[in-house]
């Protein structure tokens, strides 16, 4: 018999013109079939109701004021904590006027988890360009969540982005920066801290007693002993030795082009990659529909679908909810693991 959840998951709407409303509705409709944990949406109930009509989905939407109402409502209605979008939203047509509501929904989700009213944060996709137009100053979701966490707990937080799928977990050490800036940003301190956080969170949240970290090289062939760039020998290899001296099972630097086939992946629990696409291309190629974006290093659990807003298919019945379903399930699993350790 399944153990009932003590607290629901807080799901932010993301950009209301994107597919966040679509996949939220579709996930809720499959709640019984898939055994989904109770969740509530933080967003505009009118946007959700309009999208349900456009998609011809029979979803009962119930506004709530407190998270304590979610468990009793979830079986029969999709609970929504109202945050107005700001304008009348048209599916597929993003607008900067919705940025305030998008940001407020994320802030509300974090505050509810920090206060203990929600188990974990799950975020629907945002469109950074829309938020930038409205003055958003963070490179992305991950950095914004880290800032919210730091303000809540009163100390700096280092966020680590991980794509987690059934075939691969992958972490980019540098994230939303141009390729030309990666070598300068890739310091031994950053790599060391990223690997330490990955090791600890895989132990504490994923239940892997002795995580195995495979660390990619930056350059082709991991630098070919310094012949194709020096970063692998000057930064990555010494840092791996420091990790091993600390008792962390880390190997590398490994040539990235041979790290992701079936036999290679069997030798490690997470791939530590040096830049965004080095991690996300194999992660999405191996599990586009069922991989989850997990932010490690936060004082709470946060997951997200691994895709974007997909404005081109919003409201057209073409979106797939699998990644959101996976994000909800993983958030519940990680949240309950943390809950059991407290």
Coordinates of C-alpha atoms in Angstrom, one line a residue:
X1 CA 0.0 0.0 0.0
X2 CA 1.4 3.4 -1.0
X3 CA 2.3 5.8 1.9
X4 CA 0.3 9.0 1.6
X5 CA 2.2 12.2 1.0
X6 CA 2.4 14.6 3.9
X7 CA 2.8 17.6 1.6
X8 CA 2.1 18.3 -2.1
X9 CA 4.4 19.5 -4.8
X10 CA 4.4 23.1 -5.9
X11 CA 4.3 23.4 -9.7
X12 CA 5.0 26.8 -11.2
X13 CA 3.1 27.7 -14.5
X14 CA 6.2 28.8 -16.4
X15 CA 5.6 31.1 -19.4
X16 CA 1.8 31.0 -19.7
X17 CA 1.9 31.3 -23.5
X18 CA 4.1 28.2 -23.8
X19 CA 3.2 24.5 -23.3
X20 CA 3.4 24.6 -19.5
X21 CA -0.4 24.8 -19.2
X22 CA -0.9 22.1 -21.8
X23 CA 1.4 19.5 -20.1
X24 CA 0.1 20.4 -16.6
X25 CA -3.5 19.6 -17.7
X26 CA -2.4 16.4 -19.5
X27 CA -0.3 15.2 -16.5
X28 CA -3.2 15.8 -14.1
X29 CA -5.6 13.8 -16.4
X30 CA -3.2 10.8 -16.1
X31 CA -2.8 11.1 -12.3
X32 CA -4.5 7.9 -11.5
X33 CA -3.0 5.9 -14.4
X34 CA 0.5 7.0 -13.5
X35 CA 0.2 7.2 -9.7
X36 CA 1.2 10.8 -9.7
X37 CA 1.9 12.5 -6.3
X38 CA -0.5 15.4 -5.4
X39 CA 0.6 18.7 -6.9
X40 CA -0.9 22.1 -7.3
X41 CA -0.2 24.7 -9.9
X42 CA 0.8 28.3 -9.1
X43 CA -0.4 30.4 -12.0
X44 CA -3.4 31.9 -13.6
X45 CA -6.5 29.7 -13.4
X46 CA -8.1 31.6 -16.3
X47 CA -5.2 30.7 -18.6
X48 CA -5.5 27.1 -17.5
X49 CA -9.2 27.0 -18.1
X50 CA -8.9 28.6 -21.6
X51 CA -6.2 26.2 -22.6
X52 CA -8.3 23.2 -21.4
X53 CA -11.1 24.4 -23.7
X54 CA -8.7 24.9 -26.6
X55 CA -7.4 21.4 -26.1
X56 CA -10.8 19.9 -25.5
X57 CA -9.6 18.5 -22.1
X58 CA -12.2 17.9 -19.4
X59 CA -10.4 19.2 -16.3
X60 CA -12.0 20.6 -13.2
X61 CA -10.0 23.5 -11.9
X62 CA -10.3 24.5 -8.3
X63 CA -8.7 27.7 -6.8
X64 CA -7.0 27.2 -3.4
X65 CA -5.6 29.5 -0.8
X66 CA -3.6 27.0 1.3
X67 CA -1.6 23.9 0.4
X68 CA -3.5 21.9 3.0
X69 CA -6.4 21.8 0.6
X70 CA -4.5 20.0 -2.1
X71 CA -4.6 16.4 -1.0
X72 CA -8.4 16.3 -0.5
X73 CA -9.0 18.0 -3.9
X74 CA -6.4 16.4 -6.1
X75 CA -8.4 13.3 -7.0
X76 CA -11.3 15.3 -8.5
X77 CA -9.9 18.7 -9.5
X78 CA -6.6 20.4 -10.4
X79 CA -5.8 22.7 -7.5
X80 CA -4.5 26.2 -8.5
X81 CA -3.0 28.9 -6.4
X82 CA -3.8 32.0 -8.3
X83 CA -1.1 34.3 -9.6
X84 CA -2.5 36.5 -12.5
X85 CA -0.8 36.4 -15.8
X86 CA -1.1 40.2 -16.2
X87 CA -2.8 40.2 -19.6
X88 CA -5.0 38.0 -21.7
X89 CA -2.7 35.2 -22.8
X90 CA -2.7 33.8 -26.3
X91 CA -1.1 30.3 -26.7
X92 CA 2.1 30.6 -28.7
X93 CA 2.4 34.4 -28.4
X94 CA 4.7 35.3 -25.6
X95 CA 4.5 38.8 -24.1
X96 CA 6.7 40.7 -21.6
X97 CA 3.7 41.7 -19.6
X98 CA 3.4 38.2 -18.3
X99 CA 6.9 38.2 -16.8
X100 CA 5.9 39.6 -13.5
X101 CA 3.4 36.8 -12.9
X102 CA 5.9 34.1 -14.2
X103 CA 8.5 35.4 -11.7
X104 CA 6.0 35.7 -8.9
X105 CA 4.9 32.0 -9.4
X106 CA 8.5 30.8 -9.0
X107 CA 9.0 33.0 -5.9
X108 CA 5.8 31.6 -4.4
X109 CA 6.7 28.0 -5.0
X110 CA 10.1 28.5 -3.3
X111 CA 8.6 30.3 -0.3
X112 CA 6.1 27.5 0.2
X113 CA 8.8 24.8 0.1
X114 CA 11.1 26.9 2.4
X115 CA 8.2 27.3 4.9
X116 CA 7.5 23.6 4.8
X117 CA 4.1 23.9 3.2
X118 CA 5.1 22.1 0.0
X119 CA 7.4 19.1 -0.4
X120 CA 9.4 20.3 -3.5
X121 CA 9.4 22.7 -6.3
X122 CA 8.7 21.7 -9.9
X123 CA 9.0 24.4 -12.5
X124 CA 7.4 24.5 -16.0
X125 CA 9.6 26.1 -18.7
X126 CA 10.2 29.8 -18.9
X127 CA 11.3 31.9 -21.9
X128 CA 14.3 33.8 -20.7
X129 CA 14.1 36.3 -23.6
X130 CA 10.6 37.3 -22.4
X131 CA 11.9 37.8 -18.9
X132 CA 15.0 39.7 -20.0
X133 CA 12.7 42.2 -21.8
X134 CA 11.0 42.8 -18.5
X135 CA 14.3 43.4 -16.6
X136 CA 15.0 39.9 -15.3
X137 CA 18.7 39.9 -14.4
X138 CA 19.5 36.2 -14.1
X139 CA 20.9 34.0 -16.8
X140 CA 18.2 31.4 -16.2
X141 CA 15.9 29.5 -13.9
X142 CA 18.8 27.8 -12.0
X143 CA 20.6 31.0 -11.1
X144 CA 17.3 32.7 -10.0
X145 CA 16.4 29.8 -7.7
X146 CA 19.9 29.9 -6.1
X147 CA 19.4 33.6 -5.4
X148 CA 16.0 33.0 -3.8
X149 CA 17.4 30.2 -1.7
X150 CA 20.4 32.3 -0.6
X151 CA 18.0 35.1 0.5
X152 CA 15.9 32.7 2.4
X153 CA 18.7 31.0 4.3
X154 CA 21.1 33.9 4.6
X155 CA 24.1 32.4 2.9
X156 CA 25.4 31.9 -0.6
X157 CA 24.2 28.9 -2.6
X158 CA 26.0 27.2 -5.4
X159 CA 23.4 25.7 -7.8
X160 CA 24.4 22.6 -9.9
X161 CA 22.3 21.8 -12.9
X162 CA 21.9 18.1 -13.6
X163 CA 19.9 16.3 -16.3
X164 CA 18.7 13.0 -14.9
X165 CA 17.3 10.3 -17.2
X166 CA 16.9 6.6 -17.1
X167 CA 20.1 6.2 -19.2
X168 CA 22.3 9.1 -18.1
X169 CA 22.9 11.7 -15.4
X170 CA 24.9 14.6 -16.7
X171 CA 26.1 17.9 -15.1
X172 CA 27.5 20.9 -17.0
X173 CA 30.1 22.7 -14.8
X174 CA 29.6 26.0 -16.7
X175 CA 26.1 26.6 -17.8
X176 CA 24.6 29.7 -19.6
X177 CA 27.7 31.4 -20.9
X178 CA 29.2 31.7 -24.4
X179 CA 31.6 28.9 -25.5
X180 CA 34.4 31.4 -25.9
X181 CA 34.1 32.2 -22.1
X182 CA 34.2 28.6 -20.9
X183 CA 38.0 28.2 -20.6
X184 CA 38.3 31.2 -18.4
X185 CA 35.3 30.3 -16.3
X186 CA 36.5 26.7 -15.8
X187 CA 38.5 27.1 -12.6
X188 CA 39.7 24.4 -10.2
X189 CA 37.5 25.9 -7.5
X190 CA 34.3 25.7 -9.6
X191 CA 35.0 22.2 -10.8
X192 CA 35.9 21.1 -7.3
X193 CA 32.7 22.6 -5.7
X194 CA 30.5 21.2 -8.5
X195 CA 31.9 17.7 -8.0
X196 CA 31.6 17.9 -4.2
X197 CA 27.9 18.9 -4.5
X198 CA 27.2 16.2 -7.0
X199 CA 28.8 13.6 -4.8
X200 CA 26.9 14.7 -1.7
X201 CA 23.5 15.1 -3.3
X202 CA 23.8 11.8 -5.1
X203 CA 24.4 10.3 -1.7
X204 CA 21.8 12.2 0.3
X205 CA 19.0 12.6 -2.2
X206 CA 19.5 9.7 -4.7
X207 CA 20.6 7.1 -2.2
X208 CA 23.8 6.2 -4.0
X209 CA 26.3 5.3 -1.2
X210 CA 29.5 5.7 -3.2
X211 CA 28.8 7.8 -6.3
X212 CA 31.1 7.3 -9.3
X213 CA 31.9 10.6 -11.1
X214 CA 33.2 10.5 -14.7
X215 CA 34.8 13.8 -15.5
X216 CA 35.0 14.9 -19.2
X217 CA 37.9 16.8 -20.7
X218 CA 37.4 20.2 -22.1
X219 CA 39.3 19.8 -25.4
X220 CA 39.1 17.1 -28.1
X221 CA 40.7 13.8 -26.8
X222 CA 40.9 15.5 -23.3
X223 CA 43.7 17.7 -24.6
X224 CA 45.9 14.9 -26.0
X225 CA 48.4 15.3 -23.1
X226 CA 48.5 19.1 -23.6
X227 CA 48.9 19.0 -27.3
X228 CA 45.3 20.3 -27.9
X229 CA 44.9 22.8 -25.2
X230 CA 46.3 22.8 -21.6
X231 CA 43.1 23.1 -19.5
X232 CA 42.8 19.4 -19.1
X233 CA 46.2 19.0 -17.6
X234 CA 46.4 22.3 -15.8
X235 CA 42.9 22.4 -14.2
X236 CA 40.9 19.2 -14.6
X237 CA 43.4 16.5 -13.9
X238 CA 44.8 18.1 -10.6
X239 CA 41.2 18.7 -9.4
X240 CA 40.3 15.1 -10.0
X241 CA 43.3 14.1 -7.9
X242 CA 42.1 16.4 -5.1
X243 CA 38.7 14.8 -5.2
X244 CA 40.2 11.3 -5.0
X245 CA 42.3 12.5 -2.1
X246 CA 39.0 13.4 -0.4
X247 CA 37.6 10.0 -0.9
X248 CA 35.4 10.9 -3.9
X249 CA 35.4 8.3 -6.7
X250 CA 36.2 10.5 -9.7
X251 CA 37.9 9.5 -12.9
X252 CA 39.2 11.6 -15.9
X253 CA 39.7 13.8 -17.7
X254 CA 38.0 11.5 -20.3
X255 CA 37.5 12.2 -24.0
X256 CA 33.9 13.4 -24.3
X257 CA 33.4 11.6 -27.6
X258 CA 33.8 8.2 -25.9
X259 CA 31.9 8.8 -22.6
X260 CA 28.3 8.2 -23.6
X261 CA 28.0 4.8 -25.3
X262 CA 26.3 2.0 -23.4
X263 CA 29.4 0.3 -22.0
X264 CA 31.0 3.6 -20.9
X265 CA 27.9 4.7 -19.1
X266 CA 27.8 1.5 -17.1
X267 CA 31.0 2.6 -15.3
X268 CA 29.7 5.8 -13.7
X269 CA 26.7 7.3 -12.0
X270 CA 27.1 10.9 -13.3
X271 CA 29.0 12.5 -16.1
X272 CA 30.6 15.8 -15.1
X273 CA 30.9 17.9 -18.3
X274 CA 32.7 21.2 -18.9
X275 CA 30.0 23.2 -20.7
X276 CA 26.3 23.3 -21.4
X277 CA 26.0 21.4 -24.7
X278 CA 28.7 18.8 -23.8
X279 CA 26.2 17.6 -21.1
X280 CA 22.8 18.4 -22.6
X281 CA 23.3 17.0 -26.1
X282 CA 23.9 13.4 -24.9
X283 CA 21.3 13.7 -22.1
X284 CA 18.6 14.8 -24.4
X285 CA 19.6 12.4 -27.2
X286 CA 19.3 9.5 -24.8
X287 CA 16.1 10.6 -23.1
X288 CA 14.4 13.6 -24.5
X289 CA 10.9 12.8 -23.3
X290 CA 11.8 11.3 -19.9
X291 CA 14.8 13.2 -18.7
X292 CA 14.5 15.7 -15.8
X293 CA 16.3 18.9 -15.0
X294 CA 17.3 18.7 -11.3
X295 CA 19.0 21.5 -9.4
X296 CA 21.5 20.2 -6.9
X297 CA 23.1 22.3 -4.1
X298 CA 19.8 24.0 -3.1
X299 CA 18.3 23.6 0.4
X300 CA 15.2 22.2 -1.2
X301 CA 14.3 19.9 -4.1
X302 CA 13.7 21.4 -7.5
X303 CA 13.0 19.5 -10.7
X304 CA 11.8 20.6 -14.2
X305 CA 11.0 19.1 -17.6
X306 CA 14.2 19.1 -19.7
X307 CA 12.5 21.0 -22.6
X308 CA 11.6 24.6 -23.3
X309 CA 8.4 26.5 -23.8
X310 CA 7.7 25.2 -27.3
X311 CA 5.6 28.2 -28.3
X312 CA 5.1 26.8 -31.8
X313 CA 3.0 23.9 -30.5
X314 CA 1.3 25.5 -27.5
X315 CA -2.4 25.1 -27.5
X316 CA -2.4 22.7 -30.5
X317 CA -2.5 19.4 -28.8
X318 CA 1.0 18.4 -29.9
X319 CA 2.9 18.7 -26.6
X320 CA 4.0 15.6 -24.7
X321 CA 3.7 15.5 -20.9
X322 CA 6.2 12.7 -20.3
X323 CA 9.1 14.9 -19.1
X324 CA 6.8 16.8 -16.6
X325 CA 5.5 13.5 -15.3
X326 CA 9.0 12.3 -14.8
X327 CA 9.9 15.7 -13.1
X328 CA 6.9 15.3 -10.7
X329 CA 7.8 11.7 -9.8
X330 CA 11.4 12.5 -9.2
X331 CA 10.6 15.5 -7.1
X332 CA 8.4 13.4 -4.9
X333 CA 11.0 10.7 -4.6
X334 CA 13.8 13.1 -3.7
X335 CA 11.6 15.2 -1.4
X336 CA 10.6 12.1 0.5
X337 CA 14.2 10.9 0.8
X338 CA 15.2 14.3 2.3
X339 CA 12.1 14.2 4.5
X340 CA 13.1 10.8 5.9
X341 CA 16.6 11.9 6.7
X342 CA 15.5 14.8 8.9

